[in-house]
Amino acid sequence: MSYIDNVLKNVKELHAAQPEFIQAATEVLDTIRVAVEADSKYEKYGVLERLIEPDRQIIFRVPWVDDKGQVHVNRGYRVQYNNALGPYKGGNRFHPSVNLSVVKFLGFEQIFKNSLTGLPIGGAKGGSDFDPKGKSEQEVMRFCHNFMNELYKYLGQDIDVPAGDIGVTAREIGFMYGQFKKLTDSYEGFITGKGLTYGGSLARKEATGFGLIYLVNEMLKANGTNIDGKVCTVSGSGNVAIYTAQKAQELGGKVVTMSDSNGWIYDEAGVDVDAVIQIKEIERGRISEYLKYRPNAKYTEGKGVWGVKCDIALPCATQNELLIDDAKALVANGCTAVGEGANMPSSLDAVEYFMANKVLFAPAKAANAGGVATSAMEMSQNSMRLSWTFEEVDQKLQGIMVNIFKNLDEAAKKVGAEGNYVLGANVAGFYKVAEAMIAQGVV
Ligand code: NDP
């Protein structure tokens, strides 16, 4: 049995109860086969076994008190996966679906994503099964403070720097920042996504969505076209989805759908992003309320975004939201490109189907790396005690996304798989981490 197959077999046996982690590990290991098998040093130095096993997994109890005085207990996680390239870096997610498998899949992917940015950041991820939805501001604050009461011990600007993710917005980050400062007396950039008055970076909020569109446009340009005039379907209506839709429309695309976990909207005229910002960011409402702003749009309960005819599909909600039947419907309707804004939104068979049908496919770890890249820029600004303008950050972000695409395009060509950007992203991300791990010895 080959080295890779043996490692994968062990992952499947040892972590049988962690399906999301197995899915992510399979996707990465299967595609770096060509690089790993070309050089026996990776096996000799046990690089894959060391990459698969996180440096550290922290699981902790988070008790908090609701507005009626009732005590609740949630579970907190932080998986510090690999710091060969720099301090651990990756968001915290607050959502009822969070468990160790989800945090491990996200943390594992984060290693390669962070490597691809070219910036000095290692991979980690964390979160809790706490759901901020429907909670009062005071309840959210009490939860965030108690979450930090344990987690602060493991964080620091040169150790581990979390950020936001699903359910963790600037509000939650502000509460976590306040408690970290209280506990440590240290005014340091130990978390990113902060408010602009206390160390946050301009353009961080927009970065993941903008970066996704910059990368997708680069991929389209490399294939003789661009986003101008293309019909796009977007899922989700959170941070990534909103700024994906905004940038796509700025560059001449027409976004016709958005969604949340209750249902989805179809607006043939092109989604009014300002209305979605008002509903989601300001009022914390539901996407169904969009009809108040655009009565001619349609709202449908449940799922359905991928059944809509489009040129470009942009999944921006959550993992495994685009399955094989969705991929078939998209291809049948003439979709020619997919850019993943969410982490692992497409199932393995859906990705294979896209590739087999010559759909240009930009995988999450490259396509949504703009968020973490801009977080790293927030860290730089904090260290320098400086703030860059929106334009400066946005320009650096564009440069990074163009460079990421160039790297994965070249990596794919180098191993004879031109146009296979999944393989290109994994191989390019892997080389850098593996070389650093080997250089640093067995630690
Ligand atoms: P938000 O919480 O801001 O938005 C998430 C959106 O997806 C909401 O519309 C939410 O609907 C929907 N959603 C979440 N979970 C589910 C579910 N289980 N089923 C259906 N819909 C769901 O999160 P972000 O926009 O920050 O993150 C979205 C994705 O992008 C995640 O995969 C995240 O890991 C990834 N990502 C985010 C980055 C960032 O900078 N924020 C960076 C890189 C990746 P509802 O409100 O109803 O829950």
Coordinates of C-alpha atoms and ligand atoms in Angstrom, one line a residue:
M1 CA 0.0 0.0 0.0
S2 CA 1.4 3.5 -0.9
Y3 CA 2.4 5.9 1.8
I4 CA -0.6 8.2 1.2
D5 CA -3.1 5.3 1.2
N6 CA -1.7 4.0 4.4
V7 CA -2.0 7.4 6.1
L8 CA -5.6 7.8 4.8
K9 CA -6.5 4.3 6.0
N10 CA -5.3 5.2 9.5
V11 CA -7.2 8.5 9.4
K12 CA -10.4 6.6 8.5
E13 CA -10.0 4.0 11.1
L14 CA -8.9 6.2 13.9
H15 CA -11.4 9.0 13.3
A16 CA -14.4 7.1 12.1
A17 CA -16.7 9.3 14.1
Q18 CA -15.3 12.5 12.4
P19 CA -16.9 12.6 8.9
E20 CA -16.0 16.2 8.1
F21 CA -12.4 15.7 9.1
I22 CA -12.1 12.5 7.0
Q23 CA -13.7 14.4 4.0
A24 CA -11.1 17.2 4.3
A25 CA -8.2 14.9 4.8
T26 CA -9.2 12.7 1.8
E27 CA -9.6 15.7 -0.4
V28 CA -6.1 17.1 0.5
L29 CA -4.2 13.8 0.6
D30 CA -5.7 12.4 -2.6
T31 CA -4.7 15.5 -4.6
I32 CA -1.1 15.8 -3.2
R33 CA -0.3 12.2 -4.1
V34 CA 1.7 13.3 -7.2
A35 CA 3.9 15.6 -5.1
V36 CA 4.4 13.2 -2.2
E37 CA 5.2 10.2 -4.3
A38 CA 7.8 12.1 -6.3
D39 CA 10.1 12.4 -3.3
S40 CA 10.7 9.8 -0.6
K41 CA 11.7 12.4 2.0
Y42 CA 8.1 13.1 2.9
E43 CA 7.6 9.5 4.1
K44 CA 11.1 9.4 5.7
Y45 CA 10.3 12.5 7.8
G46 CA 6.7 11.4 8.5
V47 CA 5.4 14.6 7.2
L48 CA 1.9 13.4 6.5
E49 CA 1.4 11.7 9.9
R50 CA 2.7 14.9 11.6
L51 CA 0.4 17.1 9.4
I52 CA -2.7 15.0 10.1
E53 CA -2.3 15.1 13.9
P54 CA -2.9 18.6 15.4
D55 CA -0.2 20.0 17.7
R56 CA -2.9 20.5 20.3
Q57 CA -6.6 20.1 20.8
I58 CA -8.3 22.1 23.6
I59 CA -11.9 21.3 24.6
F60 CA -13.5 23.1 27.5
R61 CA -16.7 23.9 29.4
V62 CA -18.3 27.3 28.9
P63 CA -21.0 28.0 31.5
W64 CA -23.0 31.2 31.1
V65 CA -26.2 32.7 32.7
D66 CA -29.2 33.8 30.6
D67 CA -31.3 36.9 31.2
K68 CA -33.7 34.9 33.5
G69 CA -30.8 33.7 35.7
Q70 CA -30.7 30.2 34.3
V71 CA -27.3 28.6 33.9
H72 CA -26.4 27.0 30.6
V73 CA -23.3 25.0 29.5
N74 CA -21.7 24.9 26.1
R75 CA -18.6 23.3 24.8
G76 CA -15.6 25.4 23.6
Y77 CA -12.9 24.2 21.2
R78 CA -9.6 25.3 19.8
V79 CA -7.5 23.1 17.6
Q80 CA -4.0 24.4 17.1
Y81 CA -3.0 22.4 14.1
N82 CA 0.4 23.4 12.8
N83 CA 2.7 26.4 13.4
A84 CA 5.5 25.6 11.0
L85 CA 5.0 28.9 9.1
G86 CA 3.9 31.3 11.9
P87 CA 1.6 31.7 14.9
Y88 CA -1.6 29.6 14.8
K89 CA -4.3 31.5 12.9
G90 CA -7.9 30.7 12.1
G91 CA -11.4 31.8 13.1
N92 CA -13.7 30.8 15.9
R93 CA -17.2 29.6 14.8
F94 CA -20.3 29.8 17.1
H95 CA -23.0 27.5 15.7
P96 CA -25.0 24.5 17.1
S97 CA -23.3 22.2 14.5
V98 CA -19.8 22.8 15.8
N99 CA -18.1 19.7 17.1
L100 CA -14.5 18.3 17.1
S101 CA -14.9 16.9 13.6
V102 CA -16.0 20.3 12.2
V103 CA -13.2 22.2 14.0
K104 CA -10.6 19.7 12.9
F105 CA -11.6 19.8 9.2
L106 CA -11.5 23.6 9.3
G107 CA -8.2 23.7 11.1
F108 CA -6.6 21.2 8.8
E109 CA -7.7 23.1 5.7
Q110 CA -6.5 26.3 7.3
I111 CA -2.9 25.1 7.3
F112 CA -2.8 24.9 3.5
K113 CA -4.9 28.1 3.0
N114 CA -2.6 30.1 5.2
S115 CA 0.4 28.7 3.4
L116 CA -1.1 29.8 0.1
T117 CA -1.4 33.4 1.2
G118 CA 2.4 33.6 1.3
L119 CA 2.1 35.2 4.8
P120 CA 3.8 33.9 8.0
I121 CA 0.8 32.2 9.6
G122 CA 0.2 28.7 10.8
G123 CA -3.2 26.9 10.9
A124 CA -5.8 26.6 13.7
K125 CA -9.6 26.8 14.2
G126 CA -12.0 26.9 17.1
G127 CA -15.4 27.7 18.3
S128 CA -18.4 26.5 20.2
D129 CA -21.8 24.9 19.8
F130 CA -23.3 28.1 21.3
D131 CA -25.8 29.8 19.0
P132 CA -25.8 33.6 19.2
K133 CA -29.0 33.7 17.1
G134 CA -32.0 34.7 19.2
K135 CA -29.8 35.6 22.3
S136 CA -29.8 39.1 23.8
E137 CA -26.7 41.2 23.6
Q138 CA -26.0 40.7 27.4
E139 CA -26.3 36.9 26.9
V140 CA -23.9 36.9 24.0
M141 CA -21.5 39.1 26.1
R142 CA -21.6 36.8 29.1
F143 CA -21.0 33.8 26.8
C144 CA -18.0 35.4 25.1
H145 CA -16.5 36.5 28.4
N146 CA -16.7 33.0 29.8
F147 CA -15.4 31.5 26.5
M148 CA -12.3 33.7 26.9
N149 CA -11.9 32.9 30.6
E150 CA -10.5 29.5 29.5
L151 CA -9.2 30.2 26.0
Y152 CA -7.0 33.2 26.8
K153 CA -4.4 30.9 28.3
Y154 CA -3.6 29.5 24.9
L155 CA -3.6 32.8 22.9
G156 CA -1.2 35.6 22.1
Q157 CA 0.0 37.7 19.2
D158 CA 3.0 35.4 18.6
I159 CA 1.2 32.2 19.7
D160 CA -2.3 31.9 18.4
V161 CA -4.5 34.6 16.9
P162 CA -8.2 33.7 16.3
A163 CA -10.7 35.7 14.2
G164 CA -14.4 35.5 13.3
D165 CA -16.3 32.8 11.4
I166 CA -20.0 31.8 11.3
G167 CA -21.8 33.4 14.2
V168 CA -18.8 35.4 15.2
T169 CA -19.0 39.0 14.1
A170 CA -17.3 42.2 15.2
R171 CA -19.7 42.3 18.2
E172 CA -18.5 38.9 19.5
I173 CA -14.9 39.7 18.8
G174 CA -15.2 43.0 20.8
F175 CA -16.5 41.1 23.8
M176 CA -13.7 38.5 23.5
Y177 CA -11.1 41.3 23.2
G178 CA -12.4 43.1 26.3
Q179 CA -12.2 40.0 28.4
F180 CA -8.7 39.0 27.1
K181 CA -7.5 42.5 28.0
K182 CA -9.1 42.3 31.4
L183 CA -7.4 38.9 32.2
T184 CA -4.0 39.7 30.8
D185 CA -3.6 43.5 31.0
S186 CA -2.2 43.3 27.6
Y187 CA -3.3 45.5 24.7
E188 CA -2.1 43.3 21.9
G189 CA -3.4 42.1 18.6
F190 CA -4.3 38.6 19.8
I191 CA -7.5 38.4 17.7
T192 CA -8.4 39.9 14.3
G193 CA -11.6 41.3 13.0
K194 CA -11.6 43.9 15.7
G195 CA -13.5 47.2 15.6
L196 CA -11.8 50.1 13.8
T197 CA -11.4 52.1 17.0
Y198 CA -9.3 49.5 18.8
G199 CA -7.0 48.0 16.3
G200 CA -9.2 46.6 13.5
S201 CA -8.2 46.9 9.9
L202 CA -10.1 48.7 7.2
A203 CA -11.4 46.3 4.5
R204 CA -11.2 43.2 6.9
K205 CA -15.0 43.0 6.8
E206 CA -15.1 43.0 3.0
A207 CA -11.9 40.9 2.5
T208 CA -13.2 37.4 2.1
G209 CA -16.0 38.2 -0.3
F210 CA -13.9 40.7 -2.3
G211 CA -11.0 38.3 -2.4
L212 CA -13.2 35.5 -3.7
I213 CA -14.3 37.7 -6.6
Y214 CA -10.7 38.8 -7.3
L215 CA -9.6 35.2 -7.5
V216 CA -12.6 34.0 -9.5
N217 CA -12.1 36.9 -12.0
E218 CA -8.4 36.0 -12.3
M219 CA -9.4 32.3 -13.0
L220 CA -11.9 33.5 -15.6
K221 CA -9.3 35.8 -17.2
A222 CA -6.8 32.9 -17.4
N223 CA -9.5 31.1 -19.4
G224 CA -10.3 33.9 -21.8
T225 CA -13.3 35.6 -20.1
N226 CA -14.2 37.7 -17.0
I227 CA -17.1 38.3 -14.6
D228 CA -18.6 41.2 -16.5
G229 CA -22.1 40.4 -17.6
K230 CA -22.2 37.0 -15.9
V231 CA -25.2 35.8 -13.9
C232 CA -24.1 34.6 -10.4
T233 CA -25.9 32.6 -7.8
V234 CA -24.7 33.2 -4.2
S235 CA -25.8 31.2 -1.2
G236 CA -25.7 32.6 2.4
S237 CA -26.3 36.1 3.4
G238 CA -23.6 36.5 6.0
N239 CA -20.3 38.3 6.0
V240 CA -18.8 36.3 3.1
A241 CA -21.9 36.3 0.9
I242 CA -22.7 40.0 1.3
Y243 CA -19.3 41.2 0.2
T244 CA -19.0 38.6 -2.5
A245 CA -22.3 39.9 -4.0
Q246 CA -21.2 43.5 -3.6
K247 CA -17.8 43.0 -5.5
A248 CA -19.4 40.7 -8.1
Q249 CA -21.9 43.5 -9.0
E250 CA -19.2 46.2 -8.9
L251 CA -17.3 44.2 -11.6
G252 CA -20.4 43.9 -13.8
G253 CA -21.8 40.6 -12.6
K254 CA -25.5 40.1 -11.8
V255 CA -26.2 38.3 -8.5
V256 CA -29.7 36.9 -8.5
T257 CA -29.9 34.8 -5.3
M258 CA -29.0 34.8 -1.6
S259 CA -30.1 32.6 1.2
D260 CA -30.1 31.8 5.0
S261 CA -30.8 28.7 6.9
N262 CA -34.6 29.2 6.5
G263 CA -34.9 30.0 2.8
W264 CA -33.7 31.8 -0.3
I265 CA -34.5 34.8 -2.4
Y266 CA -34.4 35.2 -6.2
D267 CA -34.2 38.7 -7.6
E268 CA -34.1 38.7 -11.4
A269 CA -33.1 42.3 -11.5
G270 CA -30.0 41.7 -9.4
V271 CA -29.9 41.6 -5.6
D272 CA -30.0 44.9 -3.7
V273 CA -26.9 44.4 -1.5
D274 CA -27.6 47.5 0.6
A275 CA -31.0 46.0 1.5
V276 CA -29.3 42.7 2.6
I277 CA -26.8 44.7 4.7
Q278 CA -29.6 46.5 6.4
I279 CA -31.5 43.2 7.1
K280 CA -28.5 41.1 8.2
E281 CA -25.8 43.4 9.6
I282 CA -28.0 46.1 11.2
E283 CA -31.3 44.4 12.1
R284 CA -30.0 40.8 12.4
G285 CA -33.1 39.7 10.6
R286 CA -34.1 37.0 8.1
I287 CA -33.6 37.0 4.4
S288 CA -37.3 36.6 3.9
E289 CA -37.6 40.3 4.9
Y290 CA -35.9 41.2 1.6
L291 CA -39.4 41.3 0.0
K292 CA -40.1 44.5 2.0
Y293 CA -37.4 46.2 -0.1
R294 CA -38.0 44.4 -3.4
P295 CA -41.6 43.2 -3.7
N296 CA -41.0 41.8 -7.1
A297 CA -38.3 39.3 -5.8
K298 CA -39.3 35.8 -4.8
Y299 CA -38.8 34.1 -1.4
T300 CA -38.8 30.3 -1.1
E301 CA -38.5 28.3 2.1
G302 CA -35.8 25.6 2.3
K303 CA -33.0 25.1 -0.2
G304 CA -33.0 25.8 -3.9
V305 CA -30.3 28.3 -4.9
W306 CA -28.4 25.7 -7.1
G307 CA -31.5 25.0 -9.2
V308 CA -31.3 28.5 -10.6
K309 CA -29.7 29.0 -14.0
C310 CA -26.4 30.9 -13.8
D311 CA -22.9 31.3 -15.3
I312 CA -21.1 31.3 -12.0
A313 CA -22.1 29.6 -8.7
L314 CA -20.7 31.1 -5.4
P315 CA -21.5 28.9 -2.3
C316 CA -20.9 31.2 0.7
A317 CA -22.9 29.6 3.6
T318 CA -21.4 26.5 5.1
Q319 CA -19.9 23.1 4.5
N320 CA -21.6 20.4 2.4
E321 CA -24.2 22.8 1.1
L322 CA -23.6 21.9 -2.6
L323 CA -24.1 18.1 -3.2
I324 CA -23.9 15.9 -6.3
D325 CA -27.5 16.6 -7.4
D326 CA -26.9 20.3 -7.1
A327 CA -23.7 20.0 -9.2
K328 CA -25.7 18.1 -11.9
A329 CA -28.4 20.8 -11.9
L330 CA -25.8 23.6 -12.2
V331 CA -24.0 21.9 -15.1
A332 CA -27.3 21.1 -16.8
N333 CA -28.2 24.8 -16.6
G334 CA -25.0 25.9 -18.2
C335 CA -22.9 27.0 -15.2
T336 CA -19.3 27.3 -16.3
A337 CA -17.5 28.4 -13.1
V338 CA -17.7 27.8 -9.3
G339 CA -15.9 29.8 -6.6
E340 CA -16.1 28.5 -3.0
G341 CA -16.6 31.3 -0.5
A342 CA -17.5 29.0 2.3
N343 CA -15.2 26.3 3.6
M344 CA -15.7 22.9 2.0
P345 CA -19.2 23.8 0.7
S346 CA -19.1 21.2 -2.1
S347 CA -19.0 17.5 -1.4
L348 CA -16.2 15.4 -2.9
D349 CA -18.4 13.9 -5.6
A350 CA -19.8 17.3 -6.5
V351 CA -16.2 18.6 -7.0
E352 CA -15.4 15.6 -9.2
Y353 CA -18.5 16.2 -11.3
F354 CA -17.6 19.8 -11.9
M355 CA -14.1 18.9 -13.0
A356 CA -15.3 16.0 -15.2
N357 CA -17.6 18.5 -16.9
K358 CA -14.9 21.2 -17.5
V359 CA -16.4 23.6 -15.0
L360 CA -13.7 26.0 -13.8
F361 CA -13.5 25.3 -10.1
A362 CA -11.8 27.6 -7.5
P363 CA -11.5 25.6 -4.2
A364 CA -12.1 27.3 -0.8
K365 CA -8.6 27.2 0.5
A366 CA -7.5 29.5 -2.3
A367 CA -10.7 31.3 -3.1
N368 CA -11.6 32.4 0.4
A369 CA -8.0 33.1 1.6
G370 CA -8.5 36.8 1.3
G371 CA -10.1 36.9 4.8
V372 CA -7.2 35.4 6.6
A373 CA -4.7 37.3 4.5
T374 CA -6.3 40.6 5.6
S375 CA -6.3 39.3 9.2
A376 CA -2.6 38.9 8.8
M377 CA -2.4 42.5 7.6
E378 CA -4.4 43.5 10.7
M379 CA -1.7 41.7 12.8
S380 CA 1.1 43.7 10.9
Q381 CA -0.7 47.0 11.5
N382 CA -1.1 46.2 15.2
S383 CA 2.6 45.3 15.5
M384 CA 3.6 48.5 13.8
R385 CA 1.0 50.6 15.7
L386 CA -0.2 51.9 12.3
S387 CA -3.4 51.9 10.3
W388 CA -3.5 51.6 6.5
T389 CA -6.2 53.1 4.4
F390 CA -9.0 51.1 2.9
E391 CA -7.4 51.5 -0.5
E392 CA -4.0 50.3 0.7
V393 CA -5.4 47.2 2.3
D394 CA -7.7 46.5 -0.7
Q395 CA -4.8 46.8 -3.1
K396 CA -2.6 44.5 -1.1
L397 CA -5.5 42.0 -1.0
Q398 CA -5.9 42.1 -4.8
G399 CA -2.1 41.5 -5.1
I400 CA -2.3 38.5 -2.8
M401 CA -5.3 37.0 -4.6
V402 CA -3.7 37.4 -8.0
N403 CA -0.5 35.8 -6.6
I404 CA -2.5 32.9 -5.1
F405 CA -4.1 32.1 -8.4
K406 CA -0.7 32.3 -10.2
N407 CA 0.8 29.9 -7.6
L408 CA -1.9 27.3 -7.9
D409 CA -2.1 27.6 -11.7
E410 CA 1.7 27.0 -11.9
A411 CA 1.6 24.2 -9.3
A412 CA -1.0 22.4 -11.4
K413 CA 0.9 22.9 -14.6
K414 CA 4.1 21.7 -12.9
V415 CA 2.6 18.3 -12.1
G416 CA 0.9 18.0 -15.5
A417 CA -2.6 18.8 -14.3
E418 CA -3.3 22.2 -16.0
G419 CA -6.6 23.7 -15.0
N420 CA -7.0 21.5 -11.9
Y421 CA -7.0 24.2 -9.3
V422 CA -7.9 21.9 -6.5
L423 CA -4.8 19.9 -7.0
G424 CA -2.8 23.1 -7.6
A425 CA -4.0 24.7 -4.4
N426 CA -3.2 21.6 -2.3
V427 CA 0.2 21.0 -3.8
A428 CA 1.3 24.6 -3.6
G429 CA 0.1 24.9 0.0
F430 CA 1.7 21.5 0.9
Y431 CA 5.2 22.2 -0.4
K432 CA 5.8 25.2 1.7
V433 CA 4.5 23.7 5.0
A434 CA 6.3 20.4 4.4
E435 CA 9.7 22.1 3.7
A436 CA 9.4 24.3 6.8
M437 CA 8.5 21.2 8.9
I438 CA 11.5 19.2 7.6
A439 CA 13.8 22.2 8.1
Q440 CA 12.7 22.6 11.7
G441 CA 13.3 18.9 12.6
V442 CA 11.2 16.5 14.4
V443 CA 9.4 18.5 17.0
Ligands
NDP1 P1 -21.9 34.3 8.8 O1 -22.4 33.7 10.1 O2 -21.7 35.7 8.6 O3 -23.0 33.8 7.6 C1 -23.2 32.5 7.4 C2 -24.4 32.4 6.4 O4 -24.6 31.0 6.1 C3 -25.7 32.9 7.0 O5 -26.5 33.3 5.9 C4 -26.3 31.6 7.6 O6 -27.7 31.6 7.7 C5 -25.8 30.6 6.6 N1 -25.6 29.3 7.2 C6 -24.8 29.0 8.2 N2 -24.9 27.7 8.6 C7 -25.8 27.2 7.8 C8 -26.4 25.9 7.8 N3 -26.0 24.9 8.5 N4 -27.3 25.7 6.8 C9 -27.7 26.7 6.0 N5 -27.2 27.9 6.1 C10 -26.3 28.2 7.0 O7 -20.6 33.5 8.4 P2 -19.5 33.9 7.3 O8 -20.1 34.6 6.2 O9 -18.4 34.5 8.1 O10 -19.0 32.4 6.9 C11 -19.5 31.7 5.8 C12 -18.6 30.6 5.4 O11 -17.4 31.2 4.9 C13 -18.1 29.6 6.4 O12 -17.9 28.4 5.8 C14 -16.8 30.2 6.9 O13 -16.0 29.2 7.5 C15 -16.2 30.7 5.6 N6 -15.2 31.7 5.7 C16 -15.4 32.9 6.4 C17 -14.4 33.8 6.5 C18 -14.7 35.2 7.0 O14 -13.8 36.0 6.9 N7 -15.8 35.4 7.6 C19 -13.1 33.6 5.9 C20 -13.0 32.3 5.2 C21 -14.0 31.4 5.2 P3 -28.3 31.8 9.2 O15 -28.1 33.3 9.5 O16 -29.8 31.4 9.0 O17 -27.6 30.9 10.1

